[in-house]
Amino acid sequence: KCIAALCKREEEIYISSGLPPASIMDDLPENVHISSFVNQVEILKKSKLFISMGGYTGITEALSLGVPVIVLPRNDDHFLVAQSIQNGSLGNCLDHMTFTAEQLAEIIEDTLNNPQIKKSVEESKKGFCQYPPDSAYREVCSFLNELGITVS
């Protein structure tokens, strides 16, 4: 479904996935690249949009680089991340089990063109730039220590 929604776009599309079936690989347009591994940060530096299942690291990388997000949550904390993205106007989310290619295409356009999302993502990027990379870790450790939880 993702490929069906994305293959009609002109931008370069990078998909990090397990090894897809050969039949999919044979029919890909030239602008769609599927790999079992991509250098996510380097690609995000040039990206207009990040579509993710909602893992915290990828979402943090995208927002710190000013890239809006569409989350297709699958399990555990992904649903909380998706809700936070939606509530913070940092992107959109869809149900990974029921979305259609048409719905994804529409939400891509909304995410890319929504002025509130653009504003929120830019503010988020500025927030990330205010803190050194390890400051969040130190803050979390301090908070956990206050709760009596020892973190090394």
Coordinates of C-alpha atoms in Angstrom, one line a residue, residues 16-144:
S16 CA 14.0 0.6 4.7
S17 CA 12.5 -2.8 5.0
G18 CA 13.3 -6.4 5.3
L19 CA 14.1 -8.0 2.0
P20 CA 11.0 -7.5 -0.1
P21 CA 9.7 -10.2 -2.5
A22 CA 11.6 -10.1 -5.8
S23 CA 8.3 -9.4 -7.6
I24 CA 8.0 -6.0 -5.9
M25 CA 11.6 -5.2 -6.7
D26 CA 11.1 -5.9 -10.4
D27 CA 8.2 -3.4 -10.7
L28 CA 9.6 -0.4 -8.8
P29 CA 9.8 3.0 -10.5
E30 CA 13.3 4.4 -10.8
N31 CA 12.6 6.9 -8.0
V32 CA 11.7 4.2 -5.4
H33 CA 14.5 2.6 -3.6
I34 CA 14.1 -0.4 -1.1
S35 CA 16.9 -1.6 1.0
S36 CA 17.3 -3.6 4.2
F37 CA 19.3 -0.7 5.6
V38 CA 19.6 3.0 4.9
N39 CA 21.6 5.7 6.6
Q40 CA 18.5 7.3 8.0
V41 CA 20.0 10.5 9.3
E42 CA 21.6 11.3 6.0
I43 CA 18.4 10.7 4.1
L44 CA 16.4 12.7 6.6
K45 CA 18.7 15.6 6.1
K46 CA 17.4 15.8 2.6
S47 CA 13.8 14.7 3.3
K48 CA 10.5 16.6 3.1
L49 CA 8.6 13.8 5.0
F50 CA 9.3 10.7 7.2
I51 CA 6.8 7.8 7.2
S52 CA 7.5 5.5 10.2
M53 CA 6.0 2.9 12.4
G54 CA 6.7 5.3 15.3
G55 CA 9.9 4.2 16.8
Y56 CA 11.2 6.8 19.2
T57 CA 14.7 7.1 17.6
G58 CA 13.5 7.7 14.1
I59 CA 10.9 10.2 15.2
T60 CA 13.4 12.1 17.2
E61 CA 15.8 12.2 14.3
A62 CA 13.2 13.4 11.9
L63 CA 11.9 16.2 14.3
S64 CA 15.3 17.3 15.2
L65 CA 16.0 17.9 11.5
G66 CA 12.7 19.6 10.9
V67 CA 11.0 16.8 9.0
P68 CA 7.2 16.2 9.6
V69 CA 6.1 12.7 10.3
I70 CA 3.4 10.3 9.3
V71 CA 3.1 7.4 11.8
L72 CA 1.7 4.0 11.0
P73 CA 1.9 2.5 14.6
R74 CA 2.2 -1.2 15.0
N75 CA 2.6 -1.9 18.7
D76 CA 3.6 -0.9 22.2
D77 CA 4.8 2.7 22.4
H78 CA 4.3 3.4 18.7
F79 CA 0.6 4.2 19.5
L80 CA 1.7 6.8 22.1
V81 CA 4.2 8.3 19.8
A82 CA 1.6 8.5 17.0
Q83 CA -0.9 10.2 19.4
S84 CA 1.8 12.7 20.5
I85 CA 2.7 13.5 16.9
Q86 CA -1.0 14.1 16.1
N87 CA -1.7 16.1 19.3
G88 CA 1.4 18.2 18.7
S89 CA 0.6 19.0 15.1
L90 CA 3.9 17.4 14.1
G91 CA 2.4 15.2 11.4
N92 CA -0.4 12.7 11.0
C93 CA -1.1 9.0 11.7
L94 CA -3.0 6.2 10.1
D95 CA -3.9 2.7 11.2
H96 CA -1.3 0.5 9.6
M97 CA -3.8 -2.4 9.2
T98 CA -6.7 -0.5 7.5
F99 CA -5.2 2.4 5.5
T100 CA -5.5 2.5 1.8
A101 CA -3.1 3.9 -0.8
E102 CA -5.5 6.7 -1.5
Q103 CA -5.7 7.6 2.2
L104 CA -2.0 7.7 2.5
A105 CA -1.6 9.8 -0.6
E106 CA -4.1 12.3 0.9
I107 CA -2.5 12.4 4.3
I108 CA 0.9 12.9 2.6
E109 CA -0.4 16.0 0.9
D110 CA -2.0 17.3 4.1
T111 CA 1.2 16.7 6.1
L112 CA 3.3 18.5 3.5
N113 CA 1.0 21.4 3.0
N114 CA -0.6 22.0 6.4
P115 CA 0.7 25.4 7.8
Q116 CA 0.2 24.3 11.4
I117 CA 2.3 21.2 10.9
K118 CA 5.0 23.3 9.3
K119 CA 5.0 25.7 12.2
S120 CA 5.0 23.0 14.9
V121 CA 7.8 21.0 13.2
E122 CA 9.9 24.2 12.9
E123 CA 9.4 25.0 16.6
S124 CA 10.2 21.4 17.5
K125 CA 13.5 21.6 15.5
K126 CA 14.4 24.8 17.4
G127 CA 13.7 23.0 20.7
F128 CA 16.0 20.2 19.8
C129 CA 18.8 22.6 18.8
Q130 CA 18.7 24.2 22.3
Y131 CA 20.0 21.2 24.1
P132 CA 23.2 19.2 23.8
P133 CA 22.7 15.6 22.6
D134 CA 23.1 14.1 26.1
S135 CA 21.0 16.6 28.0
A136 CA 17.8 14.6 27.6
Y137 CA 19.5 11.6 29.0
R138 CA 20.8 13.5 32.0
E139 CA 17.3 15.0 32.6
V140 CA 15.7 11.5 32.5
C141 CA 18.3 10.1 34.8
S142 CA 17.8 13.0 37.3
F143 CA 14.0 12.5 37.2
L144 CA 14.4 8.7 37.7

